PDB file of C-alpha atoms in Angstrom:
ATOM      1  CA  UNK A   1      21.910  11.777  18.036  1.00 54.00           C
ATOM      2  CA  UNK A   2      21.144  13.937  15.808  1.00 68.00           C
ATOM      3  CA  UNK A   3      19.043  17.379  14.640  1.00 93.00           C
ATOM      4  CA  UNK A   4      16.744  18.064  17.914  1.00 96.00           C
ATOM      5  CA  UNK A   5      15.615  16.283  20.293  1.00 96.00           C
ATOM      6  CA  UNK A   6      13.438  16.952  23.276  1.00 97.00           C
ATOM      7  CA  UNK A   7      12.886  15.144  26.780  1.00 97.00           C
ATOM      8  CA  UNK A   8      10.807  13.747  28.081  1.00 97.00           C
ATOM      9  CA  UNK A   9       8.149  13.021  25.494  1.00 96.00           C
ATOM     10  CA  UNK A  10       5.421  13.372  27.565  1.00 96.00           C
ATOM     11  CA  UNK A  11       4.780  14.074  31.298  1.00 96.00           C
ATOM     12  CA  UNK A  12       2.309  14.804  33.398  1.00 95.00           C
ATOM     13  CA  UNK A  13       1.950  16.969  36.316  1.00 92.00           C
ATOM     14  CA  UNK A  14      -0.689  18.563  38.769  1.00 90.00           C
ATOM     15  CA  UNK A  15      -0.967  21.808  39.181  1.00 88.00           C
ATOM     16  CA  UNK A  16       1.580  22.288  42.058  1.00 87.00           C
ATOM     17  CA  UNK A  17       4.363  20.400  40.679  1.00 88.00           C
ATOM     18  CA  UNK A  18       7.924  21.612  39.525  1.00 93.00           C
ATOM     19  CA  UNK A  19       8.856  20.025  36.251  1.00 95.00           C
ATOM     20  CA  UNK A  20      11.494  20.806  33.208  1.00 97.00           C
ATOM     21  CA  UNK A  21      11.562  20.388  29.746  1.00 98.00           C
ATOM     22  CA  UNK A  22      14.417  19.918  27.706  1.00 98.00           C
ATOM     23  CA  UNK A  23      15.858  20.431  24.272  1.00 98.00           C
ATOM     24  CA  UNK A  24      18.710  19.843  22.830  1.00 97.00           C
ATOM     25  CA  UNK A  25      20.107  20.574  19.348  1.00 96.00           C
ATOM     26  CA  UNK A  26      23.258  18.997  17.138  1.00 94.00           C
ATOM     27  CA  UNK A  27      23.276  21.058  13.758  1.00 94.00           C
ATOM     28  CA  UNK A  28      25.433  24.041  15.150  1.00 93.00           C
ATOM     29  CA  UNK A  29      22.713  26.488  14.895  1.00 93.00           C
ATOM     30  CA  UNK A  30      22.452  29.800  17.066  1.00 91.00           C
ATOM     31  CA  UNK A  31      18.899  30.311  17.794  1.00 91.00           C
ATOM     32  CA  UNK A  32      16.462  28.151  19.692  1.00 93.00           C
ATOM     33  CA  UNK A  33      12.617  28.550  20.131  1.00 93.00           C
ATOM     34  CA  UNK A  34       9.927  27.756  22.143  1.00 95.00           C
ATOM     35  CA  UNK A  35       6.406  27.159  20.850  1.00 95.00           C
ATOM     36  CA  UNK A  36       3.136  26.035  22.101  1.00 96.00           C
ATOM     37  CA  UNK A  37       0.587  24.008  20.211  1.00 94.00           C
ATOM     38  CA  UNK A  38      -2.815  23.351  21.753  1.00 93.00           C
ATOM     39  CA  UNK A  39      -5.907  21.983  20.099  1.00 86.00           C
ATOM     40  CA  UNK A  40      -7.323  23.655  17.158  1.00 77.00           C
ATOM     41  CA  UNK A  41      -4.584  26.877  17.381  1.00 85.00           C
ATOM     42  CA  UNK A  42      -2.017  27.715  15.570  1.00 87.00           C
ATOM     43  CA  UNK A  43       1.351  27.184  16.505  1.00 91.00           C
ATOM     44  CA  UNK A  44       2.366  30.125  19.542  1.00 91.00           C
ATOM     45  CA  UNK A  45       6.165  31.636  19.307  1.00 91.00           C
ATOM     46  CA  UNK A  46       6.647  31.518  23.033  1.00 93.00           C
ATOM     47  CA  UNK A  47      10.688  32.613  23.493  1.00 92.00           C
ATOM     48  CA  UNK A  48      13.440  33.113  21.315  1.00 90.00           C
ATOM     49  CA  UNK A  49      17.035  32.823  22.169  1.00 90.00           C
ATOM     50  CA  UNK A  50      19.603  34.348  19.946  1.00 84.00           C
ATOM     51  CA  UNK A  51      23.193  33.286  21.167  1.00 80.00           C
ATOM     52  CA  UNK A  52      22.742  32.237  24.345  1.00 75.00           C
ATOM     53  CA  UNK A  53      20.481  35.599  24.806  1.00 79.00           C
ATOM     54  CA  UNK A  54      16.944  36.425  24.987  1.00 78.00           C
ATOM     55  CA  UNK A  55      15.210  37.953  22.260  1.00 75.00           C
ATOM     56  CA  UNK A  56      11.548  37.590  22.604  1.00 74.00           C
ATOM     57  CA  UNK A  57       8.851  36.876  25.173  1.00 76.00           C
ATOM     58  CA  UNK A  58       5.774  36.874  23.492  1.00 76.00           C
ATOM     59  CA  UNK A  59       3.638  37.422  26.919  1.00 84.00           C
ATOM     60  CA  UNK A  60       4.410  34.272  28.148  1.00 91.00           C
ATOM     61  CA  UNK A  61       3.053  33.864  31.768  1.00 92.00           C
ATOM     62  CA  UNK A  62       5.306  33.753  34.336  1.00 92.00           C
ATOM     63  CA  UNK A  63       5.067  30.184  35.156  1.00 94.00           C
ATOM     64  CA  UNK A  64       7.018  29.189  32.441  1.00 95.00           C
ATOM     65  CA  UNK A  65      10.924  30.368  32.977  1.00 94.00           C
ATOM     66  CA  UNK A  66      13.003  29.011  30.044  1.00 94.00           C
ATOM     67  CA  UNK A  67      16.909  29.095  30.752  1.00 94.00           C
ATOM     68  CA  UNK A  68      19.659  28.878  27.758  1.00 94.00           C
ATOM     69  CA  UNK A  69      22.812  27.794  29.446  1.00 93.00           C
ATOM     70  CA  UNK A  70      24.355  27.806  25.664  1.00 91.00           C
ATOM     71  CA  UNK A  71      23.638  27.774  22.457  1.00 89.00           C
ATOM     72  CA  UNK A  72      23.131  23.891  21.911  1.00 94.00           C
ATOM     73  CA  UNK A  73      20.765  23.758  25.192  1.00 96.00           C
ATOM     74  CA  UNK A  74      17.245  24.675  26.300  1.00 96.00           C
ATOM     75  CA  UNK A  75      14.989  24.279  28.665  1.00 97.00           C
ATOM     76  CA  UNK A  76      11.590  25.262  30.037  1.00 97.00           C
ATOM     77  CA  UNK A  77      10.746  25.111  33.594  1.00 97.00           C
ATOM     78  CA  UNK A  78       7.178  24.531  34.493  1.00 96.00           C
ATOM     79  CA  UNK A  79       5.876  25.612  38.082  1.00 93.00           C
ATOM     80  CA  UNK A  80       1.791  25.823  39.281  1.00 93.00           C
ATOM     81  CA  UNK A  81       0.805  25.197  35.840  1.00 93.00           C
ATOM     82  CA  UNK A  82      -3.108  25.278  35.041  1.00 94.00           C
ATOM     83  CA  UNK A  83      -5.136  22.873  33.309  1.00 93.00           C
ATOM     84  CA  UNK A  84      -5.394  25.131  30.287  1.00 93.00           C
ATOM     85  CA  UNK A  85      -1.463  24.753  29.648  1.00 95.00           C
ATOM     86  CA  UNK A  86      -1.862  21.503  28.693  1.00 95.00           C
ATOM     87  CA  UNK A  87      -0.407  21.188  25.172  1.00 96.00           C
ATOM     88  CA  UNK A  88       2.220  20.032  22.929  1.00 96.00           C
ATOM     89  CA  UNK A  89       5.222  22.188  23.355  1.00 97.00           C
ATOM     90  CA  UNK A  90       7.983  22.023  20.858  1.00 96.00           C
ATOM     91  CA  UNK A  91      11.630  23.315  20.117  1.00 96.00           C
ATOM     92  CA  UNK A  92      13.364  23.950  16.998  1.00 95.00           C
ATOM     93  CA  UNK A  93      16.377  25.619  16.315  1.00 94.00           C
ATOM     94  CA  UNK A  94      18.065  27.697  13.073  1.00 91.00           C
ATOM     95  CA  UNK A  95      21.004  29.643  12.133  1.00 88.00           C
ATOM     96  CA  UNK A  96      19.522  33.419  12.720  1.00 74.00           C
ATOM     97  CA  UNK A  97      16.949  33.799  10.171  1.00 72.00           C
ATOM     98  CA  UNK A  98      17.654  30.901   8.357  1.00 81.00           C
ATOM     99  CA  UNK A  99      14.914  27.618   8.052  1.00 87.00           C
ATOM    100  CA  UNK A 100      13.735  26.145  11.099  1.00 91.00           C
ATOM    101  CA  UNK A 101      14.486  22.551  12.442  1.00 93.00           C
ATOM    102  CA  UNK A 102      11.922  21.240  14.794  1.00 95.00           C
ATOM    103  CA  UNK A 103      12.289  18.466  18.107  1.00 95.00           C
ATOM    104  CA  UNK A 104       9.525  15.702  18.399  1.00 95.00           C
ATOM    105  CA  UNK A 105       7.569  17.909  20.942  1.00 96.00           C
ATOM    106  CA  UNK A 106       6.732  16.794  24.816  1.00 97.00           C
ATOM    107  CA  UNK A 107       3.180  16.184  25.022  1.00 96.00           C
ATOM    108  CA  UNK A 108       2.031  18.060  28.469  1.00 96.00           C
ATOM    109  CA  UNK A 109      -0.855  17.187  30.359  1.00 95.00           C
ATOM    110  CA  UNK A 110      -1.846  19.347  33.702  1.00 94.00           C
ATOM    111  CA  UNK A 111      -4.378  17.809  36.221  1.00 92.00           C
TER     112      UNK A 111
ATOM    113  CA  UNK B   1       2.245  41.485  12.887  1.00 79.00           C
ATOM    114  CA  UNK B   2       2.079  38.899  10.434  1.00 87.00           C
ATOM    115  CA  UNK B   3      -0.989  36.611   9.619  1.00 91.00           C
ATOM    116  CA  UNK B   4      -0.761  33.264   7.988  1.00 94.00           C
ATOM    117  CA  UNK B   5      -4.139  31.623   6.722  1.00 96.00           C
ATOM    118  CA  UNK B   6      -4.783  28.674   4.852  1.00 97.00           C
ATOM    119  CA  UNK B   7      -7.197  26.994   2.607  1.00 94.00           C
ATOM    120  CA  UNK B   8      -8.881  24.697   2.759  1.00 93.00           C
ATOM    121  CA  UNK B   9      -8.657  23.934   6.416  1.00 94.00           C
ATOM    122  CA  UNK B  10      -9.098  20.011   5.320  1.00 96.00           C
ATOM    123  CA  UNK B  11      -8.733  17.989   2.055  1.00 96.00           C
ATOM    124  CA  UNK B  12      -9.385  14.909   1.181  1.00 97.00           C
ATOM    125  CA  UNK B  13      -8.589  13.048  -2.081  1.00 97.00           C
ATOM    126  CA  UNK B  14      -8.226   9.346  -3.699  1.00 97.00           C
ATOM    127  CA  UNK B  15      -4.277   7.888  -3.866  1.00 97.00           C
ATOM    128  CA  UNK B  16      -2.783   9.702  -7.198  1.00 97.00           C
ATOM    129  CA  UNK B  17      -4.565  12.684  -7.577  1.00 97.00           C
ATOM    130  CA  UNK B  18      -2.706  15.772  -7.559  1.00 97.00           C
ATOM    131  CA  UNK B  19      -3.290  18.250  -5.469  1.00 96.00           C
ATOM    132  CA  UNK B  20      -2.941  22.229  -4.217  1.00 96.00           C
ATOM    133  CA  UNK B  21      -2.527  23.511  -0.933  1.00 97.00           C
ATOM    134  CA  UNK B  22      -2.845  27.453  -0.512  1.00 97.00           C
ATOM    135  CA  UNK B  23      -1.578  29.749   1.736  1.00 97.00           C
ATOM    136  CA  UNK B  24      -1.884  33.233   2.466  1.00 97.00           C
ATOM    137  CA  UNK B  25      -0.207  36.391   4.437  1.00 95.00           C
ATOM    138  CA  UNK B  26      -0.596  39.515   5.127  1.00 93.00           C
ATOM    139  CA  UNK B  27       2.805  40.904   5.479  1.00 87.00           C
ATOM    140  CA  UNK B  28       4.769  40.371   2.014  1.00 84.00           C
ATOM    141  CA  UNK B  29       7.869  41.754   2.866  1.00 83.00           C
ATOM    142  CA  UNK B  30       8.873  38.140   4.052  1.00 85.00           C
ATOM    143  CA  UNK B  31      12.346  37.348   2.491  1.00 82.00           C
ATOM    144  CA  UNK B  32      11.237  33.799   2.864  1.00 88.00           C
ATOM    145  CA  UNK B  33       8.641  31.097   3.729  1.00 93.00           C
ATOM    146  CA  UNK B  34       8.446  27.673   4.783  1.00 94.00           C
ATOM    147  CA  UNK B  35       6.465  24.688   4.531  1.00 97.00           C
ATOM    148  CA  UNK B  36       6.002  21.918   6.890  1.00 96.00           C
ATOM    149  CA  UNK B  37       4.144  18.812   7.492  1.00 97.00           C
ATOM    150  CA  UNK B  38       3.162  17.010  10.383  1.00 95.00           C
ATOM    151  CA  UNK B  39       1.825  13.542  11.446  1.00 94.00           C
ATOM    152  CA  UNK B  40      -0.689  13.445  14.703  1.00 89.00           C
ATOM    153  CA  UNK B  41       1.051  14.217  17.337  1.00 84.00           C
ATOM    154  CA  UNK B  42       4.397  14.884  16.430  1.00 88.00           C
ATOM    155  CA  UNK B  43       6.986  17.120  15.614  1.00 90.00           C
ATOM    156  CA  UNK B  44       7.049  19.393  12.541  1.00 94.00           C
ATOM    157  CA  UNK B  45       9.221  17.860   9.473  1.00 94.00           C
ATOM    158  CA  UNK B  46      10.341  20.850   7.416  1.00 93.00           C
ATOM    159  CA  UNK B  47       9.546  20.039   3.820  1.00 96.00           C
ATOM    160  CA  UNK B  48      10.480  23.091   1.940  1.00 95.00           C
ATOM    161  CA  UNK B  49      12.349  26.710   2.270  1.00 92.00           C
ATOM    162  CA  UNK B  50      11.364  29.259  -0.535  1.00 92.00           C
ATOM    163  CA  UNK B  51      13.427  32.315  -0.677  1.00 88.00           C
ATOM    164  CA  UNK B  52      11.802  35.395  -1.897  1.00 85.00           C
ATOM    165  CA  UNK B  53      14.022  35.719  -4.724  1.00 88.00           C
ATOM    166  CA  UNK B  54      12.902  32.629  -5.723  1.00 88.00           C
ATOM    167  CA  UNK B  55       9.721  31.721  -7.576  1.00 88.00           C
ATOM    168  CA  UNK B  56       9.477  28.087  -6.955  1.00 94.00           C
ATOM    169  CA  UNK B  57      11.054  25.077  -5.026  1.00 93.00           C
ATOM    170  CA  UNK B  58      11.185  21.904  -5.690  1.00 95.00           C
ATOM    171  CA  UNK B  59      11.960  18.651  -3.942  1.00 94.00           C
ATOM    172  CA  UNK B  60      10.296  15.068  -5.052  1.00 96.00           C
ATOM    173  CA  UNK B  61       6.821  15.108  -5.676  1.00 97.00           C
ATOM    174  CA  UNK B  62       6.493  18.512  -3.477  1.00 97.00           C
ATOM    175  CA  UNK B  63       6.778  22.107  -5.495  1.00 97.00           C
ATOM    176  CA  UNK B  64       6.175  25.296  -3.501  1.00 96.00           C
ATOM    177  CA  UNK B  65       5.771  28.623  -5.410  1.00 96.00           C
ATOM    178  CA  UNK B  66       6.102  31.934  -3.734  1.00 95.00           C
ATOM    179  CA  UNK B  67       3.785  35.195  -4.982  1.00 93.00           C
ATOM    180  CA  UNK B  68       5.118  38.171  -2.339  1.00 90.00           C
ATOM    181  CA  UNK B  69       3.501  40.597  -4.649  1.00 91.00           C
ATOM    182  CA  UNK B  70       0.166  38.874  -3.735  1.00 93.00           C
ATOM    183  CA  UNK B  71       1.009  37.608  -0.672  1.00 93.00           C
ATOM    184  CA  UNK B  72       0.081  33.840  -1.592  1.00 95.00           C
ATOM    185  CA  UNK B  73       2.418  30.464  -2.029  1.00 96.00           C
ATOM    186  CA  UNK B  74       0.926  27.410  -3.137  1.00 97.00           C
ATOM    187  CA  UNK B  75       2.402  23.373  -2.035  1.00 97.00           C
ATOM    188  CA  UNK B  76       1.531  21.402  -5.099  1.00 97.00           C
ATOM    189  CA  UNK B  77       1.690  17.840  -4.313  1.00 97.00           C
ATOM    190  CA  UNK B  78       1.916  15.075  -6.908  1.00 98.00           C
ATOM    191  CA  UNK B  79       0.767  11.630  -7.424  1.00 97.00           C
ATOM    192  CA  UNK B  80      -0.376  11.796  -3.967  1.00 97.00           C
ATOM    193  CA  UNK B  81      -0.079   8.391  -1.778  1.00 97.00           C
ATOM    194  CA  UNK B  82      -1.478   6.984   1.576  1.00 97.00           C
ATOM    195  CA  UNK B  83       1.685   7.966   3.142  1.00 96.00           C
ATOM    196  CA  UNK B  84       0.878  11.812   2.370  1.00 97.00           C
ATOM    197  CA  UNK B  85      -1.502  12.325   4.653  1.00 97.00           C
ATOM    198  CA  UNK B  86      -0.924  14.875   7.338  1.00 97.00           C
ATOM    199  CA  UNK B  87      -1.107  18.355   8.715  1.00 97.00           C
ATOM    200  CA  UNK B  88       0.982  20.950   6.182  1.00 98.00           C
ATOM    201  CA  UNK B  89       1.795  24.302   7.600  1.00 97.00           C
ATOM    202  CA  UNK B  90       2.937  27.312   5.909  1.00 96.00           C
ATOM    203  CA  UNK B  91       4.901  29.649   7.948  1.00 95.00           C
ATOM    204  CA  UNK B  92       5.774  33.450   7.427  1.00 92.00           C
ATOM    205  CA  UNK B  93       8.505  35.412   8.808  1.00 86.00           C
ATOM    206  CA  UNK B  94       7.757  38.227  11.081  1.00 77.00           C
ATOM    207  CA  UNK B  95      11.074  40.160  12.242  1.00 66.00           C
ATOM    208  CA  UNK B  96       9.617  41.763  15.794  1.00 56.00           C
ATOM    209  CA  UNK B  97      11.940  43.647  17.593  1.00 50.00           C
ATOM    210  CA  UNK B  98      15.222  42.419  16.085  1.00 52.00           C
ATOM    211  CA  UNK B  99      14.156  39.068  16.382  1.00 58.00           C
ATOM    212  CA  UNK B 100      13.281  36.266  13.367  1.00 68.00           C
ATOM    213  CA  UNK B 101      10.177  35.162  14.283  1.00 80.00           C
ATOM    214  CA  UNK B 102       7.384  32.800  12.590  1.00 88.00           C
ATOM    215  CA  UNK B 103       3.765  33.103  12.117  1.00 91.00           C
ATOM    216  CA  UNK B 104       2.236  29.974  11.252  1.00 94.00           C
ATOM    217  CA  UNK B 105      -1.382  29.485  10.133  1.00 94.00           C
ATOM    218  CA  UNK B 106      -3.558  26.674  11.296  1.00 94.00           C
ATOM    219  CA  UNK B 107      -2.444  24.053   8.684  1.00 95.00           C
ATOM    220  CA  UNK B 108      -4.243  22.071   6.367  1.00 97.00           C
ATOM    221  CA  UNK B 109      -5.293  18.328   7.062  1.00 97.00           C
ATOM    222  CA  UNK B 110      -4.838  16.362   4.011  1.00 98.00           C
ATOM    223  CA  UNK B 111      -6.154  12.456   3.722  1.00 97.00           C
ATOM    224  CA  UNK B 112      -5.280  10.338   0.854  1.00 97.00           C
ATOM    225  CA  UNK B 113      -7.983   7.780   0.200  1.00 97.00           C
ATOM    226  CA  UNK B 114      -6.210   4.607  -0.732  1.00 95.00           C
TER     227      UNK B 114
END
């Protein structure tokens, strides 16, 4: 495959499940992002990994925990999420500074 | 902090017109800024970079200009078709804390009447 892609494309999950999202990038970049796209809002910078490490939290709430085991890999794990984080969470990746490359998204629904 | 807002929030013109989105920031010492576009629920296609030391980019129909002194760029579509229509985002860099970052604004939703 190639560019980013994302799994699974959508999911659903009450609120006391333990789920993961993952992304996956094949255009050598070094930086991969998390954002968060609800209804009617702009898209929200969630984390930023710069090699491997990272580099922003943008007061994400604790019950999402992303993990970047290397620079081609992320993921976001979802525990006790609320009804209000249901949204359309995407991943893109650059080289540092450079134009972004988005995934498809996974389309979250909490009941 | 950077804000991104655009205008209008929604458009909607007859297949061939041509047509100008607008976008706005506040921060305009961006060194570049992207466009995007995307369909209903899906993933954001990147349609154009524009460096700051460039004026204007081109590709196809799409051109995207790039003011920083006024803090405005412009997505100038031509001969639009059906097969336009979508959400197109503008998004402006915002380096926090030694990080890239992006501030997007809320898009504009553009239908093409066939």
């Amino acid at each position: 495959e190639t560019g980013v892609t994302q799994t699974p494309r959508h999911l659903v999950m009450g609120m006391t499940n333990k789920k993961s999202l993952k992304c996956e990038q094949h255009l050598g970049h070094n930086a991969m992002y998390w954002y968060k796209q609800s209804a009617k809002k702009p898209l929200e910078l969630m984390f930023v990994y710069n090699f491997k490490e990272q580099t922003e939290n943008n007061s994400v709430p604790s019950r999402f925990s992303p993990e970047c085991p290397n620079s081609s890999h992320l993921f976001l794990h979802l525990h006790t999420l609320q009804p209000e984080d249901s949204a359309l969470y995407l991943c893109a990746s650059s080289q540092t500074d450079r134009e972004q490359f988005f995934g498809p998204g996974t389309r979250l629904t909490v009941l | 902090k950077q804000e991104v807002t655009q205008i209008p929030a929604a458009l909607s013109v007859p297949e061939g017109e041509n047509l100008v989105l607008n976008c706005s920031f506040t921060d305009s010492a961006i060194y570049n800024l992207q466009w995007f576009r995307q369909d209903p629920g899906k993933g954001l296609t990147s349609l154009l970079l524009i460096q700051s030391s460039q004026r204007e980019q081109t590709s196809g129909r799409l051109n995207a200009s790039l003011d920083k002194s006024s803090g405005r760029s412009t997505l100038y579509i031509a001969a639009s078709q059906p097969g336009d229509s979508a959400t197109y985002l503008c998004a402006a860099p915002y380096s926090g804390a030694g990080s890239y970052q992006l501030t997007f604004g809320k898009g504009t939703k553009l239908s093409v009447i066939p």
